[in-house]
Short mmCIF file of C-alpha atoms in Angstrom, two decimals:
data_model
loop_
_atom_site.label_atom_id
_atom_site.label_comp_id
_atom_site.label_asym_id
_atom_site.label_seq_id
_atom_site.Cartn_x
_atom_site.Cartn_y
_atom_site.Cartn_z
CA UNK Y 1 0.00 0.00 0.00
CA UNK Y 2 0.89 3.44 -0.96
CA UNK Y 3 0.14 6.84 0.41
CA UNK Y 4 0.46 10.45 -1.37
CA UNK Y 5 1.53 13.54 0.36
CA UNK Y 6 -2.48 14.68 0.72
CA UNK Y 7 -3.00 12.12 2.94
CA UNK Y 8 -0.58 12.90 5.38
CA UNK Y 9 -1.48 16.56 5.73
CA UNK Y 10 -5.72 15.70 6.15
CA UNK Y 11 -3.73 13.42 8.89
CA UNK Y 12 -2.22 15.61 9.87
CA UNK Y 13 -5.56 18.49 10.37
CA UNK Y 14 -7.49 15.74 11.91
CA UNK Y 15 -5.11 14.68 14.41
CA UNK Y 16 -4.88 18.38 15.18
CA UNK Y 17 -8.35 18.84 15.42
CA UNK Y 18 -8.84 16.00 17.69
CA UNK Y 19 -6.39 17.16 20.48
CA UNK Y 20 -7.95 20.72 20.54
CA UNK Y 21 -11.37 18.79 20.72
CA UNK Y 22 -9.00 16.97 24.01
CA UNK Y 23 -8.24 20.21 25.45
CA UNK Y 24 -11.11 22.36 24.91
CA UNK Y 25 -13.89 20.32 25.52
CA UNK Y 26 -16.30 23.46 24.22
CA UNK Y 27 -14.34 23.92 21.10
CA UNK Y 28 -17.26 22.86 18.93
CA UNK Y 29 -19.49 25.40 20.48
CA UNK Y 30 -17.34 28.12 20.20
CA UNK Y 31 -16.17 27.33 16.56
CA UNK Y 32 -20.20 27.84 15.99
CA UNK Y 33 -20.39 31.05 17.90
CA UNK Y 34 -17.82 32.45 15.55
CA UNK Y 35 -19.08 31.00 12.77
CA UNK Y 36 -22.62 32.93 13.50
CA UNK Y 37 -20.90 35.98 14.22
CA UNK Y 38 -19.34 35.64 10.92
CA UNK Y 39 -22.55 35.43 8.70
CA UNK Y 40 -24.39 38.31 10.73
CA UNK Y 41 -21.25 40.81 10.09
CA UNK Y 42 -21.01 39.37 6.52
CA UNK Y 43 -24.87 40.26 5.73
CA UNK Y 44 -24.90 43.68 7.65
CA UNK Y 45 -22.23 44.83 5.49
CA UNK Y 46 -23.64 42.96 2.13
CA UNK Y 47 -24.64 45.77 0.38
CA UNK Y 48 -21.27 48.05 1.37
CA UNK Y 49 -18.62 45.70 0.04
CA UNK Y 50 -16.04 47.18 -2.25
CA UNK Y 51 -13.26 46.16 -3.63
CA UNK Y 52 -11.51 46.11 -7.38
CA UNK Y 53 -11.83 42.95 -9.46
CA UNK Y 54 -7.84 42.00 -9.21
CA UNK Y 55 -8.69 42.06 -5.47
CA UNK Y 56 -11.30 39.51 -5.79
CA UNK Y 57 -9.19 37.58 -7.98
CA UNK Y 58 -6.06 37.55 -5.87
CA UNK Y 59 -8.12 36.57 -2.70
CA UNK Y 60 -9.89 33.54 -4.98
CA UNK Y 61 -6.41 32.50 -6.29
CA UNK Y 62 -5.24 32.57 -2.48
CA UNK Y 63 -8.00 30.50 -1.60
CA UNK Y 64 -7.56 27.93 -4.73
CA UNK Y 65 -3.56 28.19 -3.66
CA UNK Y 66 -4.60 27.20 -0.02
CA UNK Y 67 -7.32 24.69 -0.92
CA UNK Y 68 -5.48 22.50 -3.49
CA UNK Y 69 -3.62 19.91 -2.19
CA UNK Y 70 -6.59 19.23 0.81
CA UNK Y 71 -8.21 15.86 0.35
CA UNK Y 72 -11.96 16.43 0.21
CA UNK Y 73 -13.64 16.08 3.89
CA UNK Y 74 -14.89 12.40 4.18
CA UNK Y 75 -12.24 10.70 2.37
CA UNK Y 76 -10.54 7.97 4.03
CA UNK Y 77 -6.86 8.30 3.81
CA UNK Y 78 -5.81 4.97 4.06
CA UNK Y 79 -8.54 3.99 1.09
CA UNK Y 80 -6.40 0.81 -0.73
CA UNK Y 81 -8.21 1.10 -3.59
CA UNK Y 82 -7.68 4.72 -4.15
CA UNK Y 83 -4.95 5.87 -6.73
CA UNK Y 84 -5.36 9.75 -7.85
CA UNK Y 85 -2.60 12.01 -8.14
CA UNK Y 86 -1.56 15.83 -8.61
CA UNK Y 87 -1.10 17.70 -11.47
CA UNK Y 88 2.36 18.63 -9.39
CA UNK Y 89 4.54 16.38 -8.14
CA UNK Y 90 3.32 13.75 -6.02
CA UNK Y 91 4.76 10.86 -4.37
CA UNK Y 92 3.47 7.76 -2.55
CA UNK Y 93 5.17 6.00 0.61
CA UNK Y 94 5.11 2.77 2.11
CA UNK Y 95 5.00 3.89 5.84
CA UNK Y 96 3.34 6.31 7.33
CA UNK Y 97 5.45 7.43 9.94
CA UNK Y 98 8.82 7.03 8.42
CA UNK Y 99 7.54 9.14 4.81
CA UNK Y 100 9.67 6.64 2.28
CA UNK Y 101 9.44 8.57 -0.41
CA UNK Y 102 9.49 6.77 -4.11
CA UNK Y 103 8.46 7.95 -7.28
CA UNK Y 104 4.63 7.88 -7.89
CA UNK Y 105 5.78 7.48 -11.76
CA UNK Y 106 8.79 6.60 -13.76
CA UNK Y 107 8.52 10.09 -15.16
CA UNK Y 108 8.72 11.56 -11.54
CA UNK Y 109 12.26 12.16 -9.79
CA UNK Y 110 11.90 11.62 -5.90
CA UNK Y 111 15.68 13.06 -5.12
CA UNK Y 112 16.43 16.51 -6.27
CA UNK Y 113 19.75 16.35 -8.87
CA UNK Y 114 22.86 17.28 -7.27
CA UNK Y 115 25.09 20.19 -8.29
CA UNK Y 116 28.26 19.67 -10.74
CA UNK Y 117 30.19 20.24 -7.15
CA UNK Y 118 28.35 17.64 -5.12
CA UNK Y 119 28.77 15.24 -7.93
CA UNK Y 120 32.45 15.83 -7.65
CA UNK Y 121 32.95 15.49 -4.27
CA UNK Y 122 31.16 11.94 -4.68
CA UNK Y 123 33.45 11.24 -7.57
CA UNK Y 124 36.38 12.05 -5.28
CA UNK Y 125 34.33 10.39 -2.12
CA UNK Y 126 33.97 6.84 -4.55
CA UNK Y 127 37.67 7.27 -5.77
CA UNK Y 128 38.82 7.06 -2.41
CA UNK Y 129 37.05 4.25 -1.18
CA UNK Y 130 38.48 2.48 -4.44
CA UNK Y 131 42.17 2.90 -3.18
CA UNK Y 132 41.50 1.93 0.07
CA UNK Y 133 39.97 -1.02 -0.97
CA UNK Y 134 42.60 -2.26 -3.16
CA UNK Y 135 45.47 -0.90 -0.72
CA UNK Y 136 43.53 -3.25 1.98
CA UNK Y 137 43.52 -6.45 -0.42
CA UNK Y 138 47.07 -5.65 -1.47
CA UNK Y 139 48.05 -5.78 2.56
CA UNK Y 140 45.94 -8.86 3.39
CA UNK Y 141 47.43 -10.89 0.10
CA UNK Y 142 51.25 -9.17 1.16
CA UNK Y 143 50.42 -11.19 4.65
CA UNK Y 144 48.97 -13.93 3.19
CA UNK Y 145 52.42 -14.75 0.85
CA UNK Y 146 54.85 -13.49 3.45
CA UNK Y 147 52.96 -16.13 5.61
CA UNK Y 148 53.70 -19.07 2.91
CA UNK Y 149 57.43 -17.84 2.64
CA UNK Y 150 58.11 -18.12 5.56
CA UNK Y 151 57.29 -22.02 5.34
CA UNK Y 152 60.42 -22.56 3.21
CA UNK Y 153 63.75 -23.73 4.60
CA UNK Y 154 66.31 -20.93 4.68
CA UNK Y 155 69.60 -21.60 3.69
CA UNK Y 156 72.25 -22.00 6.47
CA UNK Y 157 75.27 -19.67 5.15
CA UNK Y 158 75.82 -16.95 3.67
CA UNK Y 159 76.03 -15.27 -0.12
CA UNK Y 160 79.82 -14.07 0.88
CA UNK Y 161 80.43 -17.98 1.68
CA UNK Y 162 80.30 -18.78 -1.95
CA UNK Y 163 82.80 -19.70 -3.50
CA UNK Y 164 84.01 -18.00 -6.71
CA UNK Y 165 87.16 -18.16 -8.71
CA UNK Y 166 89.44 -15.03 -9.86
CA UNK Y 167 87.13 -14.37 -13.07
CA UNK Y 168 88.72 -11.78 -15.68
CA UNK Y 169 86.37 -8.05 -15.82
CA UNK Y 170 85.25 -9.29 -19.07
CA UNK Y 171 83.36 -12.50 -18.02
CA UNK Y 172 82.04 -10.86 -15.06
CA UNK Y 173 80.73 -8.30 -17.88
CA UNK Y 174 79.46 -11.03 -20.29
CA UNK Y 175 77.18 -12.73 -17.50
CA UNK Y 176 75.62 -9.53 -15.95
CA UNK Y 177 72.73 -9.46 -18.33
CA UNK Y 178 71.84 -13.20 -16.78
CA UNK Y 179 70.50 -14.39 -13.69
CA UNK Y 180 71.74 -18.11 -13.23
CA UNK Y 181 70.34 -20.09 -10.80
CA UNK Y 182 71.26 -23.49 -9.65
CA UNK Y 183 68.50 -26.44 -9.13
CA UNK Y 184 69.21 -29.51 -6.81
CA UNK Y 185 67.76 -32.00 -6.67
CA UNK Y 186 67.82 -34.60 -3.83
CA UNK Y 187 67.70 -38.52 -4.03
CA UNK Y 188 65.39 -40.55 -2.07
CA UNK Y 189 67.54 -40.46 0.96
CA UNK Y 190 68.24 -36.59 0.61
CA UNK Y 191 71.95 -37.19 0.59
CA UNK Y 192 73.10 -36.80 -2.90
CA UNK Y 193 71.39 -34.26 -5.86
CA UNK Y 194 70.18 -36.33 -8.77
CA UNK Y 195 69.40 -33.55 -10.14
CA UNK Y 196 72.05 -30.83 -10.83
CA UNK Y 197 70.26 -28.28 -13.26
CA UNK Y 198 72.06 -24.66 -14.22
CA UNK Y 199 68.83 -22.16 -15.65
CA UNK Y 200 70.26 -19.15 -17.30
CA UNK Y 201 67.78 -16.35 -17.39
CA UNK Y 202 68.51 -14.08 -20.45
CA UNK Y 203 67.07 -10.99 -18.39
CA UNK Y 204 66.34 -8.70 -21.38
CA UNK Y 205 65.05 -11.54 -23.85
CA UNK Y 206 63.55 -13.54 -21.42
CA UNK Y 207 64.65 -16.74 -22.95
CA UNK Y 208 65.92 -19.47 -20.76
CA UNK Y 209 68.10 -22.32 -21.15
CA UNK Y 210 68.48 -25.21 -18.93
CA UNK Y 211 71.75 -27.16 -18.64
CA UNK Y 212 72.05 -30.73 -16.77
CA UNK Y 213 75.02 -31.34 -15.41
CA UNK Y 214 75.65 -35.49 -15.35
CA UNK Y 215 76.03 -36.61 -11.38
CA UNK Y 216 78.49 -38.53 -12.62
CA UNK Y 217 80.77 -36.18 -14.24
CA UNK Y 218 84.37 -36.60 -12.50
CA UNK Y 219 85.69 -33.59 -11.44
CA UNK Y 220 86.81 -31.48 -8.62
CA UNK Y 221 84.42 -31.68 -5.09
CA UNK Y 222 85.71 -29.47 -2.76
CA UNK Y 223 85.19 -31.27 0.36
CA UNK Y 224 84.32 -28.10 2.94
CA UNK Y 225 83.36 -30.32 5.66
CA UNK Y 226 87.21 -32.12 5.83
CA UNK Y 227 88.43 -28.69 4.05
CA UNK Y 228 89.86 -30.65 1.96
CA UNK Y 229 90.02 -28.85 -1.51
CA UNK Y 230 92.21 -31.21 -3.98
CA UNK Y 231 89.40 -33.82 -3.65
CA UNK Y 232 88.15 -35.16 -7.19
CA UNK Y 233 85.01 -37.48 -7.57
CA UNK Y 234 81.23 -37.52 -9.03
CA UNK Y 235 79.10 -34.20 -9.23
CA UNK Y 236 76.80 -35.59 -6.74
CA UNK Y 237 79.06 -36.14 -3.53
CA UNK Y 238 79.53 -32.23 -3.15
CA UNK Y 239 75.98 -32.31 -2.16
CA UNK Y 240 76.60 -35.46 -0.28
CA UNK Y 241 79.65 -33.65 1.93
CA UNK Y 242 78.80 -30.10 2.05
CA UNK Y 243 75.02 -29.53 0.81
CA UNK Y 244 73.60 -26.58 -0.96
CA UNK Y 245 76.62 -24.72 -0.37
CA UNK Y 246 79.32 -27.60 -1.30
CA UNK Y 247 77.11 -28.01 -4.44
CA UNK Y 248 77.16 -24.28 -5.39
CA UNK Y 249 80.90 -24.44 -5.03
CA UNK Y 250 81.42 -27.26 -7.01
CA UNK Y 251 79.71 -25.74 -9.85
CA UNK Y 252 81.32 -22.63 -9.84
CA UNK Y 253 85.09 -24.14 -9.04
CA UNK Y 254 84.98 -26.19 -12.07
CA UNK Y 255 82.50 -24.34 -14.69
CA UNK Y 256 84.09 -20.64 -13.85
CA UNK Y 257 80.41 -19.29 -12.85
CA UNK Y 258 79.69 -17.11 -10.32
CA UNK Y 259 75.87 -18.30 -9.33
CA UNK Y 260 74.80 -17.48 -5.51
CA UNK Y 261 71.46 -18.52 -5.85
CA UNK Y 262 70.07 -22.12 -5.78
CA UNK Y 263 66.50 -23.65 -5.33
CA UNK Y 264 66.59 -27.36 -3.64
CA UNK Y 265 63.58 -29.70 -3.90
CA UNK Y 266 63.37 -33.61 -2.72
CA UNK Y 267 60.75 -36.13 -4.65
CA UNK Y 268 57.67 -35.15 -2.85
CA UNK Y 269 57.66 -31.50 -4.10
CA UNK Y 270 57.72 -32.44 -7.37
CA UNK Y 271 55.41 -35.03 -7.36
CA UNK Y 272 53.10 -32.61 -5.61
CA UNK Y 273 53.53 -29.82 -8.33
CA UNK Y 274 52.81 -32.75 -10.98
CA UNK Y 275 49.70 -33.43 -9.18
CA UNK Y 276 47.93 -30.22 -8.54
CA UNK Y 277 48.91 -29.56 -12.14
CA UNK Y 278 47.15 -31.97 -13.67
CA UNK Y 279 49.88 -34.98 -13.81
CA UNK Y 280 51.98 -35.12 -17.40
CA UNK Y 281 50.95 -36.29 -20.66
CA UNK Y 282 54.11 -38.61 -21.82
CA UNK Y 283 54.80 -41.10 -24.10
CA UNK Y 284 56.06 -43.68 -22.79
CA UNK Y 285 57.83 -46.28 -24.86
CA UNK Y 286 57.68 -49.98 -24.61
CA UNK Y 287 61.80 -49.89 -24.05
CA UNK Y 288 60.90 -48.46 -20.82
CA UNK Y 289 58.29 -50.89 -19.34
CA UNK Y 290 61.11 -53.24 -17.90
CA UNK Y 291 61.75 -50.25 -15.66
CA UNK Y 292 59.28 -48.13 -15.23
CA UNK Y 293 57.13 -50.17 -12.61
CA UNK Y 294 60.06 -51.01 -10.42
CA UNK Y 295 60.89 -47.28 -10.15
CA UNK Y 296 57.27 -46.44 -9.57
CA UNK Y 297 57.45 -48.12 -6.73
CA UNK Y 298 60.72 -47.87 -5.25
CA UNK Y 299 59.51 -43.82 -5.54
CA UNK Y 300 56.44 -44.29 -3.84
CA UNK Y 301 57.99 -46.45 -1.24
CA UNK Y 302 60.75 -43.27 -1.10
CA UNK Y 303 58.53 -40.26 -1.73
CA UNK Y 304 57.99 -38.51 1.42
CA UNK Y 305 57.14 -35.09 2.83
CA UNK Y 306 59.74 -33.24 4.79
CA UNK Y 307 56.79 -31.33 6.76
CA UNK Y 308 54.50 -34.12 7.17
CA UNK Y 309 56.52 -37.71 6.87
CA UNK Y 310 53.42 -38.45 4.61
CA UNK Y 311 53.96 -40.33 1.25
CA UNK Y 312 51.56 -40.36 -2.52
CA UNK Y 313 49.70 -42.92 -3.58
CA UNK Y 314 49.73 -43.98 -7.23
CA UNK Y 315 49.56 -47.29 -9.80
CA UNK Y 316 51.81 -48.78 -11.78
CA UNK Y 317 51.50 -48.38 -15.37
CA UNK Y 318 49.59 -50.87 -17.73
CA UNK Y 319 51.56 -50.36 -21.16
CA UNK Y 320 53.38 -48.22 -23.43
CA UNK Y 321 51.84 -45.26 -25.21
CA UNK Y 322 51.06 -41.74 -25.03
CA UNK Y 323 49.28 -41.23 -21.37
CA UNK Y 324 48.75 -38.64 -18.31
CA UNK Y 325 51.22 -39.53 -15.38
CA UNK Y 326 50.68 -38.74 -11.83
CA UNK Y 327 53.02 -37.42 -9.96
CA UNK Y 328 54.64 -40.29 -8.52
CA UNK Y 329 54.78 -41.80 -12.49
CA UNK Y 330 56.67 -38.60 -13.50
CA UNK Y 331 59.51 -38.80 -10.94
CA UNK Y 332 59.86 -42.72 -11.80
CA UNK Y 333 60.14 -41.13 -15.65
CA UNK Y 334 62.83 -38.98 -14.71
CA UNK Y 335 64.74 -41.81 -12.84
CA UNK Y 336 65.12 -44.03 -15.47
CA UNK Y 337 68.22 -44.12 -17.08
CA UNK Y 338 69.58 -47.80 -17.98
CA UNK Y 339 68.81 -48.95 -21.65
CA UNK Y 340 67.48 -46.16 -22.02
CA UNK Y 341 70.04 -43.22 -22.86
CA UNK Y 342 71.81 -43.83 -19.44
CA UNK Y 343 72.61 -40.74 -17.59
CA UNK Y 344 72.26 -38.57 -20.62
CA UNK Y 345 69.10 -39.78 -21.66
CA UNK Y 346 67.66 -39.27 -17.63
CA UNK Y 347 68.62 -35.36 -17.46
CA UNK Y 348 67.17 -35.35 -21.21
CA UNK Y 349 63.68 -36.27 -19.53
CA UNK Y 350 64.27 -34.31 -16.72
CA UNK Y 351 64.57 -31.31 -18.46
CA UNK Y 352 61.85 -32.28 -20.69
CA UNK Y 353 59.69 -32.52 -17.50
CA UNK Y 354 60.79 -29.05 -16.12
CA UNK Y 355 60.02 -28.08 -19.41
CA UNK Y 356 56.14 -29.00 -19.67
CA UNK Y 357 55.69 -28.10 -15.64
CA UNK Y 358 56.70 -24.55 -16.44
CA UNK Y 359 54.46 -24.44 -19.70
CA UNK Y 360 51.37 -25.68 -17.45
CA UNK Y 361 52.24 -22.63 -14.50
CA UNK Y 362 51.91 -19.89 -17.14
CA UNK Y 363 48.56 -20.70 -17.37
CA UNK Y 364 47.73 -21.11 -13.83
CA UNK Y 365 45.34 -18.69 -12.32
CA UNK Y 366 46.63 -16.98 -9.33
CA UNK Y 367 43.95 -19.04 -7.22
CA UNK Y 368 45.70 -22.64 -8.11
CA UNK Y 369 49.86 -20.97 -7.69
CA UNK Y 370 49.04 -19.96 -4.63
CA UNK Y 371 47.30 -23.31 -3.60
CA UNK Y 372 50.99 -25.21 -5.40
CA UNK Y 373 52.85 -22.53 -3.50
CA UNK Y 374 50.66 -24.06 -0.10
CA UNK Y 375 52.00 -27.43 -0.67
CA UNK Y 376 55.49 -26.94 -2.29
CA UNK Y 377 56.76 -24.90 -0.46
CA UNK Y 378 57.82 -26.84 2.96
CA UNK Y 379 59.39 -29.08 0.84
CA UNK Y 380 61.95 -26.22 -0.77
CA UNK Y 381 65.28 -25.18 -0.17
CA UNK Y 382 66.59 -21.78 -1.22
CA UNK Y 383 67.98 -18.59 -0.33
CA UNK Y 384 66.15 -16.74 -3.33
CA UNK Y 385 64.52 -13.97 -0.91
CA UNK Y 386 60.37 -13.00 -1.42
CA UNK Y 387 61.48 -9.83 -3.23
CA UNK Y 388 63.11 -12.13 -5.51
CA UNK Y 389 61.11 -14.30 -6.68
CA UNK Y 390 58.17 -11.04 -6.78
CA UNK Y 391 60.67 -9.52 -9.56
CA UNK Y 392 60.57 -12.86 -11.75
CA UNK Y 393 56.39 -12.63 -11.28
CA UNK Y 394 55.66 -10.24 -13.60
CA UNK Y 395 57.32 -11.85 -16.53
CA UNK Y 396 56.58 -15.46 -16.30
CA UNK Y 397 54.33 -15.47 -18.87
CA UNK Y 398 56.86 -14.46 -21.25
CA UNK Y 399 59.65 -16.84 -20.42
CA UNK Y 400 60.31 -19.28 -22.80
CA UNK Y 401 63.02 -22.41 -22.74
CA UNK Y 402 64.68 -21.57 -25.78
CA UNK Y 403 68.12 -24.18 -25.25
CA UNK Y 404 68.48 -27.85 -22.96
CA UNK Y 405 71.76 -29.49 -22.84
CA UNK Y 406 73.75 -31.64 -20.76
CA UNK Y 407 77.36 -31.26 -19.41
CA UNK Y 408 79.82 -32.24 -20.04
CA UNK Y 409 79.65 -31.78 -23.94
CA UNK Y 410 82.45 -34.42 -24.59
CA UNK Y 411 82.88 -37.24 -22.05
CA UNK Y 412 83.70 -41.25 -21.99
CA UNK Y 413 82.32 -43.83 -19.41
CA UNK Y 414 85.10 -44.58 -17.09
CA UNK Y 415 86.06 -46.73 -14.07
CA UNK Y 416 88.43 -44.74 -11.72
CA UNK Y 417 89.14 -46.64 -8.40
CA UNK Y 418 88.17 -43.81 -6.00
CA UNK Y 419 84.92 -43.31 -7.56
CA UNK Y 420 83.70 -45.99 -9.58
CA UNK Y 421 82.12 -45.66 -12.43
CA UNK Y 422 81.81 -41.93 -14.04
CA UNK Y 423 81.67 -39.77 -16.61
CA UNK Y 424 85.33 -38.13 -17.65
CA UNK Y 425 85.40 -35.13 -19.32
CA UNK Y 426 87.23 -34.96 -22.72
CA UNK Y 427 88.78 -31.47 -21.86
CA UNK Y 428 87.12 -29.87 -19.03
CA UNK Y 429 88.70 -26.44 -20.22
CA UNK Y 430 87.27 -26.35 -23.69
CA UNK Y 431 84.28 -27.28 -22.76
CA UNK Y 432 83.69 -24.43 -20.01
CA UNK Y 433 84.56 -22.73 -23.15
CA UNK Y 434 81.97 -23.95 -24.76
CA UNK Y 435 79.53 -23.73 -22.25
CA UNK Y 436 80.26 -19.80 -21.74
CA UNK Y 437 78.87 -19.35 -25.66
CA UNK Y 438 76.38 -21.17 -24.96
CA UNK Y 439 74.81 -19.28 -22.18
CA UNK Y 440 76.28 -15.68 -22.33
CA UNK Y 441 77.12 -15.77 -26.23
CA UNK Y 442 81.22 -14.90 -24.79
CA UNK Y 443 82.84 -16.05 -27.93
CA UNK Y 444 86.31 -14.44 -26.07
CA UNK Y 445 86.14 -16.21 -22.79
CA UNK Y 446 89.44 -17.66 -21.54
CA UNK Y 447 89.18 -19.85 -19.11
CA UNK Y 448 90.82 -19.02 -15.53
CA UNK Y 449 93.52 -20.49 -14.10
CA UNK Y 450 91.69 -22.45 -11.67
CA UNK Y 451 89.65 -24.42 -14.35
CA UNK Y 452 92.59 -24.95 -16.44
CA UNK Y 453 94.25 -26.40 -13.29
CA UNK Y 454 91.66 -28.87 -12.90
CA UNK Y 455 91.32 -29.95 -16.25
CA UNK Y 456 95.18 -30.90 -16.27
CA UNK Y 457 94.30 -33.00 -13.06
CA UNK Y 458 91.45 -34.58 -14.31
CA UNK Y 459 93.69 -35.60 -17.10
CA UNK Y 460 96.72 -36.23 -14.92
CA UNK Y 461 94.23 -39.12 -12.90
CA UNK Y 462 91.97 -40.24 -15.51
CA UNK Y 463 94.54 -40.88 -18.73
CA UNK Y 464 91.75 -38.79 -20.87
CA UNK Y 465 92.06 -35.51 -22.67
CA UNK Y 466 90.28 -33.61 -25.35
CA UNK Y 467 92.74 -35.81 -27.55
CA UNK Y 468 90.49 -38.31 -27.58
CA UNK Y 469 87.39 -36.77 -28.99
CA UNK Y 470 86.18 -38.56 -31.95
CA UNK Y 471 84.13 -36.15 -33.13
#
């Protein structure tokens, strides 16, 4: 039910009327008294009224003025049924006592229009309320990824405990347009990195290139445990003796790099990322079904959290083909290396692997990251800080893997007696040379000292040389 403005102001008269009624119990009779005395003066003085016709005129245009928005005496305001408006502006309300006021027609306007100024200051009034808005999000999503940093394991030296060798000012000049970071990755007991990965980070270009370096390779492992510097065996065991920071050594001792950053991750953090991606699509070939199962479970049996000491489930594979692997499947891919490409042909798939994970984030919405971020990331090991990995954000979608290799470029299966079986260089110096085109395009680089000196003592123990390249 609706009510027009008329009806609140006969209300309005006969609530008035009522209380004088209230107070002056005689006011009827006097209201008649003057109303007599009102229609004798009126007829003495009949035939003596005077007055100009634009007097009469403007008192009966006063009268119509006064009259016009009354309701008619004996109309019931709260009639339902009735629906008559005003030539003028007229409104009807839902309440009574609290006058809601709403357009009686779509034609009618029931606020008056603001003023150019009042319509600025509510321009500026909504602007603000924008910006504090979106600084509020911006503080509660700050908190919210500080929060999930902080879940990470922080490295246990420093950046000025890294070693790195007496490079010339021209290959420190040729690999400042790069940011290289190193990637371990641990084995199922989390002694040795089966995965030693170098990603070069063209920071203009954005193009990336990952390099594997074979756990086998023979070369020098500074022992910082024993201090013992001279010592010479597999990649691997400087992560075995001396962790993330005996591993960042290594690579920078023997390659002439000068990386300080590193990212470690075990099994179970990849497995996860596989998982909330999706899993892989891989073909797997029949050459590999020998293996595959046996790894599958060996790495379930071995996959475990570092936060949780909880494992993955998974199955074992039924054939050969093209097919979507869980998480669990795709480490056991990555692990496989015998008859099938040996070491090479393992850091081939892992790269491959890295590869498609990093094509599936860049179209992640920020929703499922931060949910990967959730899990991953008590199962990391870096010293990249929040700020840096904020900087790499904005870009991701236009980093591309552009280059994979393995390292070394020239080597021959071996059997030395300290170490076993391993991979020997053929020329550790040239191919450092190499390996500085590749990634910085430094055509020029000589190698330093310290590299050459190794690659005459890998030769000196081994009996192998770049001589014996037969390509």
């Amino acid at each position: 039910m609706k009510y027009k403005d008329e009806d609140y102001e006969y209300e309005r008269r006969r609530r008035e009327l009522e209380q004088r009624k209230r107070v002056r119990p005689d006011a009827g009779a006097a209201a008649q008294r003057r109303t007599s005395q009102s229609r004798t003066a009126q007829s003495r003085s009949g035939s003596q009224r005077t007055g100009s016709t634009r007097s009469a005129a403007s008192g009966a245009a006063r009268k119509t003025s006064q009259t016009a928005g009354r309701r008619p005496m004996g109309v019931d305001p709260y009639d339902r049924t009735r629906r008559t408006g005003t030539a003028g502006r007229s409104y009807e309300y839902e309440d009574m006592s609290s006058r809601k006021r709403q357009p009686a027609s779509a034609g009618q306007k029931g606020k008056r229009p603001l003023s150019p100024k009042a319509k600025k200051k509510r321009r500026i009034r909504r602007a603000l309320f924008a910006v504090e808005g979106l600084l509020l999000v911006l503080v509660i999503a700050g908190v919210f990824v500080i929060s999930l940093w902080d879940r990470i394991q922080p490295p246990t030296f420093a950046e000025k405990d890294v070693h790195i060798n007496d490079l010339s000012e021209q290959t420190m000049e040729s690999m400042s347009g790069y940011r290289t970071i190193a990637v371990f990755g641990r084995d199922e007991v989390g002694t040795h990195s089966d995965v030693i990965m170098i990603v070069n980070i063209n920071n203009e270009t954005k193009e990336v290139s990952l390099t594997s370096v074979l756990r086998d390779t023979y070369w020098n492992v500074p022992d910082i445990t024993n201090g013992i510097e001279d010592k010479y065996a597999k990649a691997n065991n400087a992560y075995h003796t001396g962790g993330d920071l005996g591993a960042l050594n290594a690579l920078n001792k023997n390659l002439d790099l000068s990386i300080t950053e590193y990212v470690t991750v075990n099994w179970y953090a990849v497995a996860q990322v596989v998982d909330l991606l999706g899993g892989m699509e891989i073909d797997v070939p029949e050459s590999m079904m020998d293996e595959i199962n046996g790894y599958i479970t060996n790495t379930q049996e071995n996959t475990i959290s570092d936060a949780t000491g909880l494992g993955k489930g998974t199955t074992q594979i039924d054939g050969p083909g093209l097919q979507t692997l869980d998480g669990v499947q795709t480490v056991a891919y990555c692990r496989i290396r015998h008859n099938n490409g040996g070491d090479d042909g393992r850091t081939q798939r892992q790269r491959e692997v890295v590869g498609m994970i990093l094509e599936k984030l860049k179209q992640c919405s920020p929703t499922k990251l931060i949910e990967i971020c959730n899990a991953v990331f008590p199962e990391v090991s870096t010293n990249l800080t929040l700020a840096d990995v904020l900087a790499l954000v904005p870009d991701v979608g236009k980093y591309s893997i552009t280059s994979m290799s393995a390292f070394p470029y020239h080597q021959v299966d071996a059997y030395v007696e300290s170490s076993g079986s391993v991979k020997v260089p053929l020329g550790l110096a040239e191919d450092v040379t190499e390996l500085h085109a590749n990634l910085f395009g430094d055509t020029s680089y000589t190698p330093s000292s310290t590299v050459q000196q190794i690659s005459n003592k890998i030769e000196e123990l081994t009996g192998y040389s770049a001589e014996d390249r037969t390509e």
